Amino acid sequence: MRILPETTSVTEYYGHKRPEMLRFLSADAQCVLELGCGEGVFGAIVKQSTGAEVWGLEYNEEAAQRAGELLDHVLAGDASTRIAELPDNYFDAVVCNDVLEHLVDPLDTLKRLRPKLKPDGVVVASIPNIRYLPALGKVVFRRDFPQEDFGIFDRTHLRFFTRSSMVRMFEDAGFSMQRIKGINPFLRPFGALFVALSLGHFADGVFLQYACVATPAS
């Protein structure tokens, strides 16, 4: 998912910076892999801010080529096959910024990534929230499930997640969720009023995405 206006170009789609995700990544990380690195913009920020060695894996070959100009190593192609080429027990962190929802089998992908992490490594992921109030409004009140260029209903999304199903997916893949925090909240007065009237039942719907930090389960 890319949360961008409809006029956004392909270059901007693959070049989204995602600065809000930096705080979930340890400054001590020495080797970082970004799955779905796009043009390498986020990875370049990580390199600049932490000095880490940054690898990228990107499905789109044109974006991967551009990422190769910014990152230390970039693999182009399908994650389901190329993850096997990555070194084992090597990465302090694997970053998945709005990428798991695009995969046919994100659970299997997480399982494949697990041996690539150091024992104390982490997966840092941003995942869109299907219970986001504006998205729920389209489904419940407009009786529609649109296909859009960007956002929750991005037409390239193959999977949809709630906060609970995010946690379950990581646990099923052999990880322990250390932190999960809502990001990019819906701040309009209607949102706060709706949550209050629901007695908190839709509190998770305030957030467009959830940032997850998970470690391999012992």
mmCIF file of C-alpha atoms in Angstrom:
data_model
loop_
_atom_site.group_PDB
_atom_site.id
_atom_site.type_symbol
_atom_site.label_atom_id
_atom_site.label_comp_id
_atom_site.label_asym_id
_atom_site.label_seq_id
_atom_site.Cartn_x
_atom_site.Cartn_y
_atom_site.Cartn_z
ATOM 1 C CA MET A 1 0.000 0.000 0.000
ATOM 2 C CA ARG A 2 1.135 3.533 -0.712
ATOM 3 C CA ILE A 3 -0.882 6.331 0.895
ATOM 4 C CA LEU A 4 -0.508 8.897 -1.839
ATOM 5 C CA PRO A 5 -2.822 11.147 -3.849
ATOM 6 C CA GLU A 6 -4.343 9.864 -7.068
ATOM 7 C CA THR A 7 -2.065 12.120 -9.125
ATOM 8 C CA THR A 8 1.058 10.395 -7.807
ATOM 9 C CA SER A 9 3.405 9.020 -10.471
ATOM 10 C CA VAL A 10 4.913 5.542 -10.608
ATOM 11 C CA THR A 11 8.240 7.008 -9.497
ATOM 12 C CA GLU A 12 6.626 8.512 -6.408
ATOM 13 C CA TYR A 13 4.835 5.215 -5.696
ATOM 14 C CA TYR A 14 8.138 3.364 -5.432
ATOM 15 C CA GLY A 15 9.963 6.302 -3.852
ATOM 16 C CA HIS A 16 7.870 6.889 -0.741
ATOM 17 C CA LYS A 17 10.102 7.884 2.198
ATOM 18 C CA ARG A 18 8.093 6.563 5.194
ATOM 19 C CA PRO A 19 10.009 8.615 7.819
ATOM 20 C CA GLU A 20 7.507 7.616 10.526
ATOM 21 C CA MET A 21 8.901 4.073 10.442
ATOM 22 C CA LEU A 22 12.468 5.064 11.346
ATOM 23 C CA ARG A 23 11.676 5.221 15.071
ATOM 24 C CA PHE A 24 10.840 1.506 15.093
ATOM 25 C CA LEU A 25 14.292 0.595 13.802
ATOM 26 C CA SER A 26 17.213 0.391 16.237
ATOM 27 C CA ALA A 27 20.017 2.860 15.651
ATOM 28 C CA ASP A 28 22.412 0.008 16.473
ATOM 29 C CA ALA A 29 21.355 -2.110 13.488
ATOM 30 C CA GLN A 30 24.407 -2.886 11.375
ATOM 31 C CA CYS A 31 22.803 -4.916 8.581
ATOM 32 C CA VAL A 32 19.288 -4.178 7.367
ATOM 33 C CA LEU A 33 17.196 -5.802 4.650
ATOM 34 C CA GLU A 34 14.213 -3.972 3.192
ATOM 35 C CA LEU A 35 11.691 -6.246 1.530
ATOM 36 C CA GLY A 36 9.892 -4.323 -1.191
ATOM 37 C CA CYS A 37 12.485 -1.557 -1.114
ATOM 38 C CA GLY A 38 11.065 0.318 -4.098
ATOM 39 C CA GLU A 39 13.627 2.801 -5.358
ATOM 40 C CA GLY A 40 15.619 2.560 -2.132
ATOM 41 C CA VAL A 41 14.578 5.892 -0.641
ATOM 42 C CA PHE A 42 13.777 4.550 2.838
ATOM 43 C CA GLY A 43 16.874 2.356 2.844
ATOM 44 C CA ALA A 44 19.015 5.338 1.905
ATOM 45 C CA ILE A 45 17.613 7.242 4.878
ATOM 46 C CA VAL A 46 18.461 4.269 7.107
ATOM 47 C CA LYS A 47 22.029 4.237 5.746
ATOM 48 C CA GLN A 48 22.399 7.948 6.351
ATOM 49 C CA SER A 49 20.957 7.918 9.868
ATOM 50 C CA THR A 50 22.519 4.694 11.203
ATOM 51 C CA GLY A 51 25.463 3.905 8.947
ATOM 52 C CA ALA A 52 24.062 0.411 8.444
ATOM 53 C CA GLU A 53 24.743 -1.859 5.495
ATOM 54 C CA VAL A 54 21.391 -1.929 3.697
ATOM 55 C CA TRP A 55 20.142 -4.604 1.325
ATOM 56 C CA GLY A 56 16.988 -4.397 -0.749
ATOM 57 C CA LEU A 57 14.699 -6.891 -2.446
ATOM 58 C CA GLU A 58 12.281 -5.447 -4.989
ATOM 59 C CA TYR A 59 9.865 -7.086 -7.435
ATOM 60 C CA ASN A 60 9.784 -4.174 -9.887
ATOM 61 C CA GLU A 61 12.987 -4.325 -11.937
ATOM 62 C CA GLU A 62 13.047 -0.637 -12.839
ATOM 63 C CA ALA A 63 12.648 0.388 -9.206
ATOM 64 C CA ALA A 64 15.258 -2.179 -8.147
ATOM 65 C CA GLN A 65 17.737 -0.736 -10.622
ATOM 66 C CA ARG A 66 17.305 2.712 -9.120
ATOM 67 C CA ALA A 67 17.586 1.293 -5.605
ATOM 68 C CA GLY A 68 20.899 -0.242 -6.608
ATOM 69 C CA GLU A 69 22.310 3.267 -6.929
ATOM 70 C CA LEU A 70 21.507 3.994 -3.272
ATOM 71 C CA LEU A 71 21.801 0.718 -1.374
ATOM 72 C CA ASP A 72 24.664 -1.714 -0.812
ATOM 73 C CA HIS A 73 23.035 -4.772 -2.400
ATOM 74 C CA VAL A 74 19.741 -5.088 -4.272
ATOM 75 C CA LEU A 75 18.039 -8.225 -5.567
ATOM 76 C CA ALA A 76 15.290 -7.912 -8.165
ATOM 77 C CA GLY A 77 12.479 -10.422 -8.488
ATOM 78 C CA ASP A 78 9.924 -12.439 -6.572
ATOM 79 C CA ALA A 79 10.527 -12.652 -2.832
ATOM 80 C CA SER A 80 9.329 -16.263 -2.748
ATOM 81 C CA THR A 81 12.376 -17.337 -4.753
ATOM 82 C CA ARG A 82 15.023 -14.701 -4.085
ATOM 83 C CA ILE A 83 14.914 -14.801 -0.280
ATOM 84 C CA ALA A 84 16.749 -18.129 -0.480
ATOM 85 C CA GLU A 85 19.749 -16.310 -1.982
ATOM 86 C CA LEU A 86 20.165 -14.068 1.068
ATOM 87 C CA PRO A 87 22.781 -14.995 3.686
ATOM 88 C CA ASP A 88 21.564 -16.789 6.810
ATOM 89 C CA ASN A 89 21.940 -15.327 10.306
ATOM 90 C CA TYR A 90 23.029 -12.015 8.801
ATOM 91 C CA PHE A 91 20.476 -9.241 9.298
ATOM 92 C CA ASP A 92 19.784 -7.238 12.430
ATOM 93 C CA ALA A 93 16.484 -6.102 10.957
ATOM 94 C CA VAL A 94 14.180 -6.870 8.063
ATOM 95 C CA VAL A 95 11.891 -3.990 7.116
ATOM 96 C CA CYS A 96 8.551 -4.577 5.380
ATOM 97 C CA ASN A 97 6.942 -1.196 4.758
ATOM 98 C CA ASP A 98 3.482 -1.874 3.338
ATOM 99 C CA VAL A 99 4.571 -4.955 1.411
ATOM 100 C CA LEU A 100 3.145 -8.048 3.146
ATOM 101 C CA GLU A 101 -0.367 -7.257 1.923
ATOM 102 C CA HIS A 102 0.879 -7.480 -1.672
ATOM 103 C CA LEU A 103 2.134 -11.049 -1.313
ATOM 104 C CA VAL A 104 0.319 -14.249 -2.234
ATOM 105 C CA ASP A 105 1.534 -15.926 0.957
ATOM 106 C CA PRO A 106 2.927 -13.424 3.479
ATOM 107 C CA LEU A 107 3.007 -16.105 6.192
ATOM 108 C CA ASP A 108 5.354 -18.248 4.114
ATOM 109 C CA THR A 109 7.485 -15.196 3.329
ATOM 110 C CA LEU A 110 7.920 -14.432 7.026
ATOM 111 C CA LYS A 111 8.902 -18.053 7.649
ATOM 112 C CA ARG A 112 11.526 -17.803 4.895
ATOM 113 C CA LEU A 113 12.884 -14.569 6.360
ATOM 114 C CA ARG A 114 13.287 -15.944 9.878
ATOM 115 C CA PRO A 115 16.613 -17.789 9.303
ATOM 116 C CA LYS A 116 18.047 -14.701 7.620
ATOM 117 C CA LEU A 117 17.868 -12.810 10.912
ATOM 118 C CA LYS A 118 20.450 -12.865 13.651
ATOM 119 C CA PRO A 119 19.141 -14.502 16.870
ATOM 120 C CA ASP A 120 18.312 -11.074 18.307
ATOM 121 C CA GLY A 121 17.130 -9.649 14.982
ATOM 122 C CA VAL A 122 13.737 -8.081 14.354
ATOM 123 C CA VAL A 123 11.157 -7.722 11.636
ATOM 124 C CA VAL A 124 9.827 -4.175 11.423
ATOM 125 C CA ALA A 125 6.637 -3.974 9.389
ATOM 126 C CA SER A 126 4.003 -1.443 8.466
ATOM 127 C CA ILE A 127 0.689 -3.100 7.593
ATOM 128 C CA PRO A 128 -2.560 -1.405 6.498
ATOM 129 C CA ASN A 129 -5.574 -1.776 8.754
ATOM 130 C CA ILE A 130 -8.801 -2.900 7.055
ATOM 131 C CA ARG A 131 -10.746 -1.687 10.119
ATOM 132 C CA TYR A 132 -9.627 1.886 9.422
ATOM 133 C CA LEU A 133 -12.794 3.947 9.876
ATOM 134 C CA PRO A 134 -12.894 5.571 6.410
ATOM 135 C CA ALA A 135 -12.389 2.119 4.859
ATOM 136 C CA LEU A 136 -15.129 0.593 7.011
ATOM 137 C CA GLY A 137 -17.397 3.435 5.991
ATOM 138 C CA LYS A 138 -17.039 2.519 2.327
ATOM 139 C CA VAL A 139 -17.831 -1.140 3.002
ATOM 140 C CA VAL A 140 -20.615 -0.732 5.575
ATOM 141 C CA PHE A 141 -22.380 2.475 4.592
ATOM 142 C CA ARG A 142 -21.642 2.718 0.866
ATOM 143 C CA ARG A 143 -21.925 -1.072 0.479
ATOM 144 C CA ASP A 144 -18.850 -1.027 -1.691
ATOM 145 C CA PHE A 145 -15.398 -2.623 -1.783
ATOM 146 C CA PRO A 146 -13.625 -0.383 -4.289
ATOM 147 C CA GLN A 147 -10.470 -1.044 -6.276
ATOM 148 C CA GLU A 148 -8.268 2.027 -6.079
ATOM 149 C CA ASP A 149 -4.806 3.168 -7.148
ATOM 150 C CA PHE A 150 -3.537 3.727 -3.610
ATOM 151 C CA GLY A 151 -4.525 3.266 0.019
ATOM 152 C CA ILE A 152 -6.387 0.519 1.846
ATOM 153 C CA PHE A 153 -8.168 -0.592 -1.321
ATOM 154 C CA ASP A 154 -5.069 -0.565 -3.522
ATOM 155 C CA ARG A 155 -5.946 -2.947 -6.355
ATOM 156 C CA THR A 156 -2.619 -4.737 -5.934
ATOM 157 C CA HIS A 157 -3.448 -5.804 -2.367
ATOM 158 C CA LEU A 158 -3.921 -9.551 -2.106
ATOM 159 C CA ARG A 159 -4.364 -9.737 1.681
ATOM 160 C CA PHE A 160 -6.198 -7.629 4.241
ATOM 161 C CA PHE A 161 -5.392 -7.435 7.943
ATOM 162 C CA THR A 162 -6.796 -6.329 11.269
ATOM 163 C CA ARG A 163 -4.619 -5.688 14.289
ATOM 164 C CA SER A 164 -5.464 -9.141 15.646
ATOM 165 C CA SER A 165 -4.713 -10.967 12.408
ATOM 166 C CA MET A 166 -1.362 -9.180 12.121
ATOM 167 C CA VAL A 167 -0.318 -10.560 15.506
ATOM 168 C CA ARG A 168 -1.602 -14.025 14.607
ATOM 169 C CA MET A 169 0.306 -14.084 11.314
ATOM 170 C CA PHE A 170 3.602 -13.258 12.993
ATOM 171 C CA GLU A 171 3.027 -15.833 15.721
ATOM 172 C CA ASP A 172 2.148 -18.503 13.155
ATOM 173 C CA ALA A 173 5.385 -17.669 11.323
ATOM 174 C CA GLY A 174 7.445 -18.294 14.455
ATOM 175 C CA PHE A 175 7.783 -14.743 15.747
ATOM 176 C CA SER A 176 6.897 -13.021 18.991
ATOM 177 C CA MET A 177 5.292 -9.592 18.678
ATOM 178 C CA GLN A 178 7.277 -7.151 20.799
ATOM 179 C CA ARG A 179 5.454 -3.989 19.820
ATOM 180 C CA ILE A 180 2.454 -3.051 17.736
ATOM 181 C CA LYS A 181 1.453 0.578 17.457
ATOM 182 C CA GLY A 182 -1.089 2.407 15.343
ATOM 183 C CA ILE A 183 0.321 5.035 12.983
ATOM 184 C CA ASN A 184 -1.123 7.692 10.679
ATOM 185 C CA PRO A 185 -4.341 8.251 12.679
ATOM 186 C CA PHE A 186 -7.672 9.515 11.400
ATOM 187 C CA LEU A 187 -8.026 12.743 13.394
ATOM 188 C CA ARG A 188 -11.296 14.195 12.183
ATOM 189 C CA PRO A 189 -13.821 14.925 14.972
ATOM 190 C CA PHE A 190 -16.213 12.300 13.572
ATOM 191 C CA GLY A 191 -13.619 9.592 14.163
ATOM 192 C CA ALA A 192 -13.174 10.425 17.841
ATOM 193 C CA LEU A 193 -16.941 10.727 18.310
ATOM 194 C CA PHE A 194 -17.595 7.382 16.619
ATOM 195 C CA VAL A 195 -15.015 5.637 18.815
ATOM 196 C CA ALA A 196 -16.532 7.197 21.935
ATOM 197 C CA LEU A 197 -20.074 6.182 20.972
ATOM 198 C CA SER A 198 -18.890 2.630 20.286
ATOM 199 C CA LEU A 199 -17.435 2.461 23.819
ATOM 200 C CA GLY A 200 -13.997 1.934 22.353
ATOM 201 C CA HIS A 201 -14.949 -1.039 20.187
ATOM 202 C CA PHE A 202 -13.629 0.748 17.092
ATOM 203 C CA ALA A 203 -10.585 2.320 18.754
ATOM 204 C CA ASP A 204 -8.319 0.334 16.429
ATOM 205 C CA GLY A 205 -10.117 1.891 13.469
ATOM 206 C CA VAL A 206 -8.516 5.268 14.109
ATOM 207 C CA PHE A 207 -5.245 4.088 12.555
ATOM 208 C CA LEU A 208 -4.528 3.705 8.864
ATOM 209 C CA GLN A 209 -1.682 1.281 9.541
ATOM 210 C CA TYR A 210 -0.012 -0.586 12.360
ATOM 211 C CA ALA A 211 3.726 -0.650 12.898
ATOM 212 C CA CYS A 212 4.879 -4.056 14.115
ATOM 213 C CA VAL A 213 8.167 -5.094 15.696
ATOM 214 C CA ALA A 214 8.611 -8.854 16.041
ATOM 215 C CA THR A 215 11.476 -11.120 17.078
ATOM 216 C CA PRO A 216 12.038 -14.821 16.401
ATOM 217 C CA ALA A 217 10.224 -16.829 19.066
ATOM 218 C CA SER A 218 12.447 -18.890 21.311
#
